[in-house]
Short mmCIF file of C-alpha atoms in Angstrom, two decimals:
data_model
loop_
_atom_site.label_atom_id
_atom_site.label_comp_id
_atom_site.label_asym_id
_atom_site.label_seq_id
_atom_site.Cartn_x
_atom_site.Cartn_y
_atom_site.Cartn_z
CA MET F 1 40.94 -8.96 12.52
CA LYS F 2 38.66 -7.47 15.46
CA GLU F 3 37.78 -5.29 13.05
CA ASN F 4 36.50 -7.81 10.64
CA ASN F 5 34.90 -9.52 12.80
CA ARG F 6 32.86 -6.35 14.64
CA ILE F 7 31.93 -5.44 10.93
CA ASN F 8 30.40 -8.77 10.24
CA TRP F 9 28.47 -8.40 13.20
CA LYS F 10 27.41 -5.17 12.56
CA LYS F 11 25.47 -6.87 9.06
CA LEU F 12 24.46 -9.55 11.15
CA ILE F 13 22.26 -8.08 13.75
CA LYS F 14 19.59 -6.06 11.08
CA PRO F 15 18.42 -9.93 9.90
CA CYS F 16 18.21 -11.37 12.83
CA ILE F 17 15.58 -8.80 14.18
CA PHE F 18 13.81 -8.62 10.99
CA ALA F 19 14.26 -13.21 11.43
CA ALA F 20 12.95 -12.31 14.56
CA VAL F 21 9.87 -10.55 14.06
CA ILE F 22 8.59 -12.89 10.91
CA LEU F 23 9.10 -15.56 13.27
CA ALA F 24 7.37 -13.40 16.63
CA VAL F 25 4.55 -12.84 13.42
CA PHE F 26 4.15 -16.78 13.16
CA LEU F 27 3.98 -17.87 16.73
CA LEU F 28 1.26 -14.81 17.60
CA ASN F 29 -0.50 -15.90 14.35
CA ARG F 30 -0.48 -20.40 16.03
CA ARG F 31 -1.87 -18.46 19.18
CA TYR F 32 -4.65 -16.13 17.69
CA GLY F 33 -5.77 -17.52 14.58
CA TRP F 34 -5.30 -14.33 12.28
CA SER F 35 -4.65 -16.69 9.56
CA ASP F 36 -7.70 -18.60 9.84
CA TYR F 37 -9.87 -15.13 8.70
CA ILE F 38 -8.13 -15.69 5.21
CA THR F 39 -8.16 -19.39 4.59
CA ASP F 40 -11.80 -20.31 6.23
CA PRO F 41 -14.26 -20.41 3.79
CA ARG F 42 -16.74 -19.33 6.49
CA TRP F 43 -14.88 -16.41 7.72
CA TYR F 44 -17.29 -13.92 6.82
CA GLN F 45 -19.94 -15.79 8.84
CA ARG F 46 -17.60 -16.21 11.67
CA LEU F 47 -17.19 -12.08 11.81
CA GLN F 48 -20.45 -11.27 11.40
CA GLU F 49 -21.05 -13.90 14.65
CA THR F 50 -18.57 -12.28 16.58
CA MET F 51 -19.56 -8.84 15.54
CA LYS F 52 -22.67 -9.00 17.32
CA GLU F 53 -20.93 -9.79 20.46
CA ASP F 54 -17.50 -7.60 20.34
CA TYR F 55 -17.75 -4.96 17.15
CA LEU F 56 -14.63 -3.72 18.87
CA GLU F 57 -12.83 -7.39 18.27
CA VAL F 58 -14.30 -7.60 14.98
CA MET F 59 -12.33 -4.47 14.09
CA ALA F 60 -9.19 -5.26 15.76
CA ILE F 61 -9.45 -8.62 13.67
CA TYR F 62 -9.96 -6.81 10.69
CA MET F 63 -7.11 -4.33 11.07
CA VAL F 64 -4.62 -7.22 11.99
CA VAL F 65 -5.65 -9.51 9.38
CA MET F 66 -4.99 -6.48 6.52
CA ILE F 67 -1.82 -5.48 7.82
CA VAL F 68 -0.66 -8.70 7.58
CA GLY F 69 -1.99 -9.97 4.22
CA CYS F 70 -0.98 -6.61 2.97
CA VAL F 71 2.37 -6.90 4.04
CA VAL F 72 3.51 -10.23 4.66
CA LEU F 73 1.18 -12.06 1.74
CA ALA F 74 0.94 -8.80 -0.91
CA LEU F 75 -2.62 -9.35 -0.81
CA PRO F 76 -4.01 -7.19 -2.83
CA GLY F 77 -6.01 -3.94 -0.88
CA VAL F 78 -9.50 -4.16 -3.06
CA THR F 79 -9.89 -7.06 -1.73
CA PHE F 80 -10.38 -5.73 2.28
CA ALA F 81 -11.86 -2.39 1.04
CA ILE F 82 -14.60 -4.17 -0.18
CA ILE F 83 -14.46 -6.40 2.77
CA ALA F 84 -14.83 -3.22 5.09
CA GLY F 85 -17.08 -1.62 2.83
CA THR F 86 -19.25 -5.08 3.98
CA LEU F 87 -19.05 -5.63 7.33
CA PHE F 88 -18.47 -1.42 8.46
CA GLY F 89 -20.52 0.52 6.10
CA PRO F 90 -18.85 2.98 3.95
CA TRP F 91 -17.90 5.68 6.28
CA MET F 92 -16.65 3.45 9.26
CA GLY F 93 -15.06 1.04 6.14
CA THR F 94 -13.20 3.61 4.70
CA PHE F 95 -11.58 5.16 7.89
CA LEU F 96 -10.38 1.43 9.01
CA CYS F 97 -9.30 0.13 5.84
CA SER F 98 -7.35 3.34 5.00
CA ILE F 99 -5.50 3.43 8.59
CA SER F 100 -4.91 -0.34 7.93
CA ALA F 101 -3.49 0.09 5.03
CA THR F 102 -1.39 3.38 6.45
CA ILE F 103 -0.02 1.02 8.91
CA GLY F 104 1.06 -1.74 6.81
CA ALA F 105 2.36 1.30 4.19
CA ILE F 106 3.92 2.33 7.55
CA LEU F 107 5.90 -1.00 8.57
CA ALA F 108 6.88 -2.13 4.73
CA PHE F 109 8.67 1.53 4.61
CA LEU F 110 10.73 0.69 8.44
CA VAL F 111 11.43 -2.74 6.51
CA GLY F 112 12.67 -1.56 4.04
CA ARG F 113 14.72 1.77 5.55
CA PHE F 114 16.20 -0.50 8.43
CA PHE F 115 16.52 -3.90 7.34
CA LEU F 116 16.25 -4.35 3.24
CA ARG F 117 17.96 -0.66 2.33
CA ASP F 118 20.65 -2.34 0.02
CA SER F 119 19.05 -5.56 -1.38
CA LEU F 120 15.40 -3.11 -2.48
CA ARG F 121 17.68 -0.97 -4.22
CA ASP F 122 18.34 -2.27 -7.07
CA LYS F 123 15.14 -3.48 -7.94
CA VAL F 124 13.55 -0.47 -6.90
CA MET F 125 15.71 0.80 -9.83
CA LYS F 126 14.88 -1.43 -12.61
CA ASN F 127 10.80 0.12 -12.32
CA LYS F 128 12.06 3.16 -14.42
CA TYR F 129 7.86 5.17 -12.66
CA ILE F 130 9.64 4.77 -9.33
CA ASN F 131 13.30 5.42 -10.72
CA ARG F 132 12.07 8.80 -12.29
CA LEU F 133 9.89 9.95 -9.34
CA LEU F 134 11.44 8.65 -5.89
CA PHE F 135 15.12 9.44 -7.19
CA ASP F 136 15.30 12.41 -9.26
CA GLU F 137 17.38 15.43 -7.88
CA ASN F 138 14.30 17.89 -10.57
CA THR F 139 11.40 16.58 -8.07
CA LYS F 140 11.48 18.32 -5.12
CA ASN F 141 8.51 18.24 -3.61
CA GLU F 142 7.52 14.98 -1.73
CA MET F 143 3.77 15.32 -1.48
CA THR F 144 3.48 15.02 -4.63
CA VAL F 145 5.42 12.76 -5.34
CA LEU F 146 3.33 10.48 -2.24
CA MET F 147 0.09 11.56 -4.06
CA VAL F 148 0.85 10.78 -7.60
CA THR F 149 2.34 7.18 -6.75
CA ARG F 150 -0.72 6.64 -4.60
CA LEU F 151 -3.49 8.08 -7.50
CA VAL F 152 -1.82 6.63 -10.63
CA PRO F 153 -2.31 3.01 -11.04
CA VAL F 154 1.03 2.22 -12.67
CA PHE F 155 3.21 1.94 -9.76
CA PRO F 156 3.30 -1.17 -7.72
CA TYR F 157 1.67 -1.16 -4.20
CA ASN F 158 3.80 -3.25 -2.03
CA LEU F 159 7.10 -2.31 -3.55
CA GLN F 160 6.59 1.42 -3.57
CA ASN F 161 5.98 1.04 0.20
CA PHE F 162 9.39 -0.42 0.46
CA ALA F 163 10.90 1.88 -2.15
CA TYR F 164 10.14 5.08 0.52
CA GLY F 165 12.19 3.65 2.93
CA ILE F 166 15.38 3.53 1.00
CA THR F 167 13.99 7.78 0.46
CA ASP F 168 15.20 10.75 2.47
CA ILE F 169 11.66 11.49 3.11
CA SER F 170 10.50 11.39 7.05
CA LEU F 171 7.97 8.97 8.22
CA ALA F 172 5.78 11.57 9.74
CA LYS F 173 5.40 13.33 6.15
CA TYR F 174 5.09 9.23 4.37
CA SER F 175 2.67 8.66 7.30
CA LEU F 176 0.22 11.29 6.70
CA GLY F 177 0.89 11.36 3.17
CA THR F 178 0.13 7.98 2.38
CA PHE F 179 -3.22 8.06 4.88
CA VAL F 180 -4.63 11.43 3.34
CA PHE F 181 -3.60 10.63 -0.53
CA MET F 182 -5.13 6.50 0.10
CA ILE F 183 -8.83 7.13 1.19
CA PRO F 184 -10.67 8.27 -2.20
CA GLY F 185 -9.56 5.09 -3.76
CA THR F 186 -10.51 3.42 -0.77
CA ALA F 187 -14.17 5.59 -0.49
CA MET F 188 -14.48 4.53 -4.13
CA TYR F 189 -14.44 0.21 -3.34
CA THR F 190 -16.29 0.66 0.83
CA PHE F 191 -18.81 3.40 -0.99
CA GLY F 192 -19.59 0.92 -3.60
CA THR F 193 -19.72 -1.88 -2.04
CA TYR F 194 -22.30 -0.74 0.69
CA ALA F 195 -24.76 0.57 -3.01
CA VAL F 196 -24.81 -2.73 -3.60
CA ILE F 197 -25.69 -4.25 -0.22
CA ASP F 198 -27.47 -1.91 0.89
CA GLY F 199 -31.75 -1.44 0.16
CA SER F 200 -32.88 1.58 1.86
CA ASN F 201 -30.07 4.03 0.47
CA ARG F 202 -28.97 2.68 -2.91
CA ILE F 203 -29.31 5.73 -5.14
CA PHE F 204 -27.74 7.71 -2.64
CA TYR F 205 -24.53 5.39 -2.66
CA ALA F 206 -24.02 4.96 -6.15
CA GLY F 207 -24.12 8.18 -6.90
CA ALA F 208 -21.34 9.13 -4.19
CA THR F 209 -19.32 5.76 -5.65
CA VAL F 210 -19.72 7.60 -9.15
CA VAL F 211 -18.96 11.13 -7.92
CA ILE F 212 -15.59 9.04 -6.36
CA ALA F 213 -14.71 7.22 -9.07
CA ALA F 214 -15.20 9.96 -11.65
CA VAL F 215 -12.97 12.37 -9.38
CA VAL F 216 -9.94 9.48 -9.02
CA ILE F 217 -10.11 8.73 -12.60
CA VAL F 218 -10.07 12.02 -13.72
CA ALA F 219 -7.22 13.26 -11.01
CA SER F 220 -5.06 9.71 -12.31
CA LYS F 221 -5.15 10.97 -15.72
CA LEU F 222 -4.25 14.12 -15.06
CA LEU F 223 -0.98 13.42 -12.50
CA LYS F 224 -0.31 10.56 -15.15
CA LYS F 225 -0.06 12.91 -18.31
CA LYS F 226 1.77 15.76 -15.86
CA TYR F 227 4.68 13.73 -13.87
CA VAL F 228 4.80 10.24 -15.82
CA GLY F 229 4.67 10.69 -19.11
CA PRO F 230 3.20 8.21 -22.02
CA GLU F 231 3.85 5.05 -21.57
CA ASP F 232 6.59 3.26 -23.63
CA GLY F 233 4.49 2.59 -26.63
CA HIS F 234 3.86 6.64 -27.39
CA GLU F 235 7.60 7.04 -26.78
CA LYS F 236 8.82 4.97 -29.69
CA THR F 237 5.86 6.32 -31.59
CA GLU F 238 6.94 9.84 -30.55
CA ASN F 239 10.68 9.45 -31.43
CA ARG F 240 10.17 7.14 -34.82
CA GLN F 241 7.77 10.41 -35.69
CA LYS F 242 11.01 12.72 -34.73
CA THR F 243 13.62 10.83 -35.93
CA SER F 244 11.65 10.62 -39.47
CA GLU F 245 11.16 14.27 -39.06
CA THR F 246 14.98 14.79 -38.96
CA ASP F 247 15.41 12.74 -42.04
CA GLN F 248 13.32 14.70 -44.13
#
């Protein structure tokens, strides 16, 4: 009886810690008003005003809002890349957005590894692409898998962050690979945004955006062809063709 009680308590520890973290974020949000920068229609103007007084404060606000927005609210990272390009320019914007996205991905990774490991496994297994790459025994190179999942847009971004938590990949390797392979896609949006709003070097930044976009698109197609395979429709067509050839 005592052993059963101990097992039950052990099962409750992780959910309780997870709930405590969520409560802490909620209380801190009430204290500092982080969500106001998302819900307030004047959020951009407020940030611009604050930026004139304290640049570092705006950087911190942006990073916190992006991390909470991506991890807790599951908002699209593209939105924050555009905001970063507008507020901080293409270079600093790319760096801040990539760092913030990486921190958010690390938090999701840790939640998946230590709190939601069992409950996530069934859901992750239902996604055939993630299941094939992350849990296939034939997949040896973990950095290659990270590169594919970050650059090929068939993998749900938020789901894959949690999914990596239930794999055997180390936190250090996951963090490094996530940061590096997120930079190209982030730069495409920050440079593109700045090309629109910057009047003096518009041609340069527009050209840089085109080059980055071309590299990202070509790399994505090549990686998808090599590691992901054809879509369901193509697979079915190929199977029907093979069946008809066999019948003949």
